[in-house]
Amino acid sequence: MEDKLEFDDIFRLYYSQLFFYARQYVDDENECDDIVSSAYEDAWRHFADIERKAAQTWLFVNVKRKCLDWLRHQQSHRFYAKLQLQLAQRSTDDIDPLETEERMEKAMRQLNLLPENTRTIFTRCYVDGKKYREVAEELEISTETVKKHVVRALKILRQSRENHKNN
């Protein structure tokens, strides 16, 4: 019970500072809220191991790491969105319809490499263009879980693409 009270005090003391710190990196308030909340979830899981005098520093380092991870993910997301746009533009040019169909089949084979839950989440985010929060609410899971599935999907697809290039 004492840990909970102490944790609540730390939450009240640093939440707004951490939120504005995250805003220096991330321009989306909802994402900042998710990042700070996730950092506090991590802190709670490791609270027994965190020295109380170092809790503020621990939280700030964790928030910074999560912000940088989010930015890297956004960069990757923009890359794949740009790739999709390029593929769509090519398919509307005077490309052989059989070639376009072959590409689509190849893309579907790539997506089928993904575990079912990961494929569903990835498709809703990238194909349907939904935000992580929307997908999380629809599937009744956390936004962190959605993020983990998307990262897993991107990793699998990237590895598959690299293996295909090397063969």
PDB file of C-alpha atoms in Angstrom:
ATOM      1  CA  MET A   1       0.000   0.000   0.000  1.00  0.00           C
ATOM      2  CA  GLU A   2       2.903   2.323   0.776  1.00  0.00           C
ATOM      3  CA  ASP A   3       4.354   1.761  -2.714  1.00  0.00           C
ATOM      4  CA  LYS A   4       1.019   2.720  -4.295  1.00  0.00           C
ATOM      5  CA  LEU A   5       0.866   5.975  -2.342  1.00  0.00           C
ATOM      6  CA  GLU A   6       4.464   6.759  -3.190  1.00  0.00           C
ATOM      7  CA  PHE A   7       3.848   5.951  -6.865  1.00  0.00           C
ATOM      8  CA  ASP A   8       0.745   8.166  -6.886  1.00  0.00           C
ATOM      9  CA  ASP A   9       2.852  11.017  -5.481  1.00  0.00           C
ATOM     10  CA  ILE A  10       5.458  10.522  -8.211  1.00  0.00           C
ATOM     11  CA  PHE A  11       2.704  10.438 -10.820  1.00  0.00           C
ATOM     12  CA  ARG A  12       1.227  13.735  -9.615  1.00  0.00           C
ATOM     13  CA  LEU A  13       4.645  15.361  -9.296  1.00  0.00           C
ATOM     14  CA  TYR A  14       6.010  14.587 -12.743  1.00  0.00           C
ATOM     15  CA  TYR A  15       3.157  13.795 -15.128  1.00  0.00           C
ATOM     16  CA  SER A  16       2.719  17.286 -16.576  1.00  0.00           C
ATOM     17  CA  GLN A  17       6.497  17.820 -16.811  1.00  0.00           C
ATOM     18  CA  LEU A  18       6.871  14.522 -18.646  1.00  0.00           C
ATOM     19  CA  PHE A  19       3.971  15.355 -20.959  1.00  0.00           C
ATOM     20  CA  PHE A  20       5.516  18.672 -21.987  1.00  0.00           C
ATOM     21  CA  TYR A  21       8.910  17.016 -22.310  1.00  0.00           C
ATOM     22  CA  ALA A  22       7.381  14.481 -24.713  1.00  0.00           C
ATOM     23  CA  ARG A  23       5.761  17.352 -26.654  1.00  0.00           C
ATOM     24  CA  GLN A  24       9.262  18.596 -27.480  1.00  0.00           C
ATOM     25  CA  TYR A  25       9.702  15.429 -29.537  1.00  0.00           C
ATOM     26  CA  VAL A  26       6.182  14.439 -30.572  1.00  0.00           C
ATOM     27  CA  ASP A  27       3.658  16.871 -32.008  1.00  0.00           C
ATOM     28  CA  ASP A  28       0.586  14.764 -31.241  1.00  0.00           C
ATOM     29  CA  GLU A  29      -0.911  15.316 -27.783  1.00  0.00           C
ATOM     30  CA  ASN A  30      -2.676  11.939 -27.741  1.00  0.00           C
ATOM     31  CA  GLU A  31       0.582  10.172 -28.560  1.00  0.00           C
ATOM     32  CA  CYS A  32       2.371  12.159 -25.851  1.00  0.00           C
ATOM     33  CA  ASP A  33      -0.264  11.069 -23.361  1.00  0.00           C
ATOM     34  CA  ASP A  34       0.158   7.440 -24.487  1.00  0.00           C
ATOM     35  CA  ILE A  35       3.950   7.693 -24.251  1.00  0.00           C
ATOM     36  CA  VAL A  36       3.909   9.157 -20.746  1.00  0.00           C
ATOM     37  CA  SER A  37       1.286   6.648 -19.617  1.00  0.00           C
ATOM     38  CA  SER A  38       3.400   3.831 -21.012  1.00  0.00           C
ATOM     39  CA  ALA A  39       6.447   5.165 -19.161  1.00  0.00           C
ATOM     40  CA  TYR A  40       4.447   5.157 -15.927  1.00  0.00           C
ATOM     41  CA  GLU A  41       3.286   1.597 -16.642  1.00  0.00           C
ATOM     42  CA  ASP A  42       6.948   0.602 -17.009  1.00  0.00           C
ATOM     43  CA  ALA A  43       7.796   2.461 -13.817  1.00  0.00           C
ATOM     44  CA  TRP A  44       5.063   0.648 -11.922  1.00  0.00           C
ATOM     45  CA  ARG A  45       6.291  -2.746 -13.178  1.00  0.00           C
ATOM     46  CA  HIS A  46       9.849  -1.907 -12.048  1.00  0.00           C
ATOM     47  CA  PHE A  47       8.944   0.249  -9.071  1.00  0.00           C
ATOM     48  CA  ALA A  48      10.555  -2.093  -6.563  1.00  0.00           C
ATOM     49  CA  ASP A  49      13.881  -1.746  -8.416  1.00  0.00           C
ATOM     50  CA  ILE A  50      13.796   2.029  -8.929  1.00  0.00           C
ATOM     51  CA  GLU A  51      15.587   4.090  -6.346  1.00  0.00           C
ATOM     52  CA  ARG A  52      13.103   6.777  -5.254  1.00  0.00           C
ATOM     53  CA  LYS A  53      15.648   9.576  -5.617  1.00  0.00           C
ATOM     54  CA  ALA A  54      16.248   8.470  -9.218  1.00  0.00           C
ATOM     55  CA  ALA A  55      12.568   8.036 -10.189  1.00  0.00           C
ATOM     56  CA  GLN A  56      12.340  11.405 -11.940  1.00  0.00           C
ATOM     57  CA  THR A  57      15.452  10.747 -14.015  1.00  0.00           C
ATOM     58  CA  TRP A  58      14.295   7.205 -14.758  1.00  0.00           C
ATOM     59  CA  LEU A  59      10.950   8.499 -16.028  1.00  0.00           C
ATOM     60  CA  PHE A  60      12.487  11.232 -18.188  1.00  0.00           C
ATOM     61  CA  VAL A  61      14.944   8.797 -19.766  1.00  0.00           C
ATOM     62  CA  ASN A  62      12.130   6.322 -20.408  1.00  0.00           C
ATOM     63  CA  VAL A  63       9.901   9.007 -21.979  1.00  0.00           C
ATOM     64  CA  LYS A  64      12.745  10.201 -24.199  1.00  0.00           C
ATOM     65  CA  ARG A  65      13.433   6.629 -25.355  1.00  0.00           C
ATOM     66  CA  LYS A  66       9.757   6.066 -26.116  1.00  0.00           C
ATOM     67  CA  CYS A  67       9.545   9.361 -28.022  1.00  0.00           C
ATOM     68  CA  LEU A  68      12.550   8.438 -30.144  1.00  0.00           C
ATOM     69  CA  ASP A  69      11.061   4.996 -30.810  1.00  0.00           C
ATOM     70  CA  TRP A  70       7.799   6.655 -31.863  1.00  0.00           C
ATOM     71  CA  LEU A  71       9.651   9.018 -34.209  1.00  0.00           C
ATOM     72  CA  ARG A  72      11.553   6.114 -35.781  1.00  0.00           C
ATOM     73  CA  HIS A  73       8.289   4.290 -36.268  1.00  0.00           C
ATOM     74  CA  GLN A  74       6.718   7.346 -37.896  1.00  0.00           C
ATOM     75  CA  GLN A  75       9.662   7.577 -40.267  1.00  0.00           C
ATOM     76  CA  SER A  76       9.166   3.929 -41.196  1.00  0.00           C
ATOM     77  CA  HIS A  77       5.424   4.492 -41.563  1.00  0.00           C
ATOM     78  CA  ARG A  78       6.047   7.416 -43.950  1.00  0.00           C
ATOM     79  CA  PHE A  79       8.411   5.241 -45.986  1.00  0.00           C
ATOM     80  CA  TYR A  80       5.789   2.526 -46.455  1.00  0.00           C
ATOM     81  CA  ALA A  81       3.053   5.078 -47.176  1.00  0.00           C
ATOM     82  CA  LYS A  82       5.274   6.636 -49.854  1.00  0.00           C
ATOM     83  CA  LEU A  83       5.982   3.189 -51.268  1.00  0.00           C
ATOM     84  CA  GLN A  84       2.250   2.439 -51.424  1.00  0.00           C
ATOM     85  CA  LEU A  85       1.644   5.733 -53.212  1.00  0.00           C
ATOM     86  CA  GLN A  86       4.377   4.960 -55.736  1.00  0.00           C
ATOM     87  CA  LEU A  87       2.942   1.501 -56.363  1.00  0.00           C
ATOM     88  CA  ALA A  88      -0.536   2.951 -56.782  1.00  0.00           C
ATOM     89  CA  GLN A  89       0.745   5.564 -59.223  1.00  0.00           C
ATOM     90  CA  ARG A  90       2.578   2.927 -61.229  1.00  0.00           C
ATOM     91  CA  SER A  91      -0.528   0.776 -61.402  1.00  0.00           C
ATOM     92  CA  THR A  92      -2.509   3.667 -62.892  1.00  0.00           C
ATOM     93  CA  ASP A  93       0.144   4.306 -65.543  1.00  0.00           C
ATOM     94  CA  ASP A  94       0.280   2.221 -68.688  1.00  0.00           C
ATOM     95  CA  ILE A  95       1.509  -0.884 -66.886  1.00  0.00           C
ATOM     96  CA  ASP A  96       0.461  -4.300 -68.010  1.00  0.00           C
ATOM     97  CA  PRO A  97      -2.546  -5.332 -65.879  1.00  0.00           C
ATOM     98  CA  LEU A  98      -1.007  -8.786 -65.444  1.00  0.00           C
ATOM     99  CA  GLU A  99       2.096  -7.195 -63.942  1.00  0.00           C
ATOM    100  CA  THR A 100      -0.060  -5.173 -61.544  1.00  0.00           C
ATOM    101  CA  GLU A 101      -1.978  -8.303 -60.569  1.00  0.00           C
ATOM    102  CA  GLU A 102       1.314 -10.144 -60.032  1.00  0.00           C
ATOM    103  CA  ARG A 103       2.491  -7.367 -57.691  1.00  0.00           C
ATOM    104  CA  MET A 104      -0.739  -7.495 -55.742  1.00  0.00           C
ATOM    105  CA  GLU A 105      -0.429 -11.271 -55.372  1.00  0.00           C
ATOM    106  CA  LYS A 106       3.153 -10.836 -54.192  1.00  0.00           C
ATOM    107  CA  ALA A 107       2.032  -8.230 -51.636  1.00  0.00           C
ATOM    108  CA  MET A 108      -0.710 -10.557 -50.409  1.00  0.00           C
ATOM    109  CA  ARG A 109       1.788 -13.413 -50.057  1.00  0.00           C
ATOM    110  CA  GLN A 110       3.986 -11.078 -48.006  1.00  0.00           C
ATOM    111  CA  LEU A 111       1.065 -10.140 -45.754  1.00  0.00           C
ATOM    112  CA  ASN A 112       0.162 -13.806 -45.351  1.00  0.00           C
ATOM    113  CA  LEU A 113       3.593 -14.381 -43.780  1.00  0.00           C
ATOM    114  CA  LEU A 114       2.377 -12.416 -40.781  1.00  0.00           C
ATOM    115  CA  PRO A 115       0.665 -14.077 -37.818  1.00  0.00           C
ATOM    116  CA  GLU A 116      -3.112 -13.548 -38.024  1.00  0.00           C
ATOM    117  CA  ASN A 117      -3.414 -10.960 -35.216  1.00  0.00           C
ATOM    118  CA  THR A 118      -0.400  -9.039 -36.498  1.00  0.00           C
ATOM    119  CA  ARG A 119      -1.750  -9.088 -40.072  1.00  0.00           C
ATOM    120  CA  THR A 120      -5.162  -7.825 -38.917  1.00  0.00           C
ATOM    121  CA  ILE A 121      -3.669  -4.971 -36.913  1.00  0.00           C
ATOM    122  CA  PHE A 122      -1.145  -4.057 -39.630  1.00  0.00           C
ATOM    123  CA  THR A 123      -3.853  -4.038 -42.302  1.00  0.00           C
ATOM    124  CA  ARG A 124      -6.151  -1.844 -40.243  1.00  0.00           C
ATOM    125  CA  CYS A 125      -3.334   0.644 -39.622  1.00  0.00           C
ATOM    126  CA  TYR A 126      -1.643   0.698 -43.028  1.00  0.00           C
ATOM    127  CA  VAL A 127      -4.296  -0.340 -45.520  1.00  0.00           C
ATOM    128  CA  ASP A 128      -7.366   1.096 -43.826  1.00  0.00           C
ATOM    129  CA  GLY A 129      -5.407   4.115 -42.545  1.00  0.00           C
ATOM    130  CA  LYS A 130      -6.707   3.898 -38.996  1.00  0.00           C
ATOM    131  CA  LYS A 131      -4.875   5.370 -36.028  1.00  0.00           C
ATOM    132  CA  TYR A 132      -3.426   3.059 -33.404  1.00  0.00           C
ATOM    133  CA  ARG A 133      -5.926   4.296 -30.863  1.00  0.00           C
ATOM    134  CA  GLU A 134      -8.864   3.454 -33.172  1.00  0.00           C
ATOM    135  CA  VAL A 135      -7.565  -0.057 -33.788  1.00  0.00           C
ATOM    136  CA  ALA A 136      -6.901  -0.541 -30.073  1.00  0.00           C
ATOM    137  CA  GLU A 137     -10.473   0.476 -29.217  1.00  0.00           C
ATOM    138  CA  GLU A 138     -11.961  -1.745 -31.932  1.00  0.00           C
ATOM    139  CA  LEU A 139      -9.977  -4.781 -30.790  1.00  0.00           C
ATOM    140  CA  GLU A 140     -10.182  -3.879 -27.087  1.00  0.00           C
ATOM    141  CA  ILE A 141      -6.410  -3.914 -26.638  1.00  0.00           C
ATOM    142  CA  SER A 142      -3.889  -1.270 -25.601  1.00  0.00           C
ATOM    143  CA  THR A 143      -2.247   1.099 -28.080  1.00  0.00           C
ATOM    144  CA  GLU A 144       1.076  -0.369 -26.948  1.00  0.00           C
ATOM    145  CA  THR A 145      -0.084  -3.791 -28.136  1.00  0.00           C
ATOM    146  CA  VAL A 146      -1.080  -2.309 -31.489  1.00  0.00           C
ATOM    147  CA  LYS A 147       2.355  -0.673 -31.773  1.00  0.00           C
ATOM    148  CA  LYS A 148       4.126  -3.937 -30.942  1.00  0.00           C
ATOM    149  CA  HIS A 149       2.189  -5.794 -33.646  1.00  0.00           C
ATOM    150  CA  VAL A 150       2.932  -3.106 -36.239  1.00  0.00           C
ATOM    151  CA  VAL A 151       6.635  -3.142 -35.367  1.00  0.00           C
ATOM    152  CA  ARG A 152       6.629  -6.947 -35.611  1.00  0.00           C
ATOM    153  CA  ALA A 153       4.891  -6.778 -39.013  1.00  0.00           C
ATOM    154  CA  LEU A 154       7.340  -4.229 -40.370  1.00  0.00           C
ATOM    155  CA  LYS A 155      10.267  -6.318 -39.165  1.00  0.00           C
ATOM    156  CA  ILE A 156       8.915  -9.492 -40.796  1.00  0.00           C
ATOM    157  CA  LEU A 157       8.116  -7.690 -44.061  1.00  0.00           C
ATOM    158  CA  ARG A 158      11.515  -5.990 -44.119  1.00  0.00           C
ATOM    159  CA  GLN A 159      13.306  -9.309 -43.513  1.00  0.00           C
ATOM    160  CA  SER A 160      11.250 -10.967 -46.224  1.00  0.00           C
ATOM    161  CA  ARG A 161      12.054  -8.157 -48.668  1.00  0.00           C
ATOM    162  CA  GLU A 162      15.784  -8.392 -47.848  1.00  0.00           C
ATOM    163  CA  ASN A 163      15.737 -12.177 -48.262  1.00  0.00           C
ATOM    164  CA  HIS A 164      13.980 -11.774 -51.602  1.00  0.00           C
ATOM    165  CA  LYS A 165      16.624  -9.267 -52.790  1.00  0.00           C
ATOM    166  CA  ASN A 166      19.442 -11.615 -51.758  1.00  0.00           C
ATOM    167  CA  ASN A 167      17.972 -14.606 -53.618  1.00  0.00           C
TER     168      ASN A 167
END
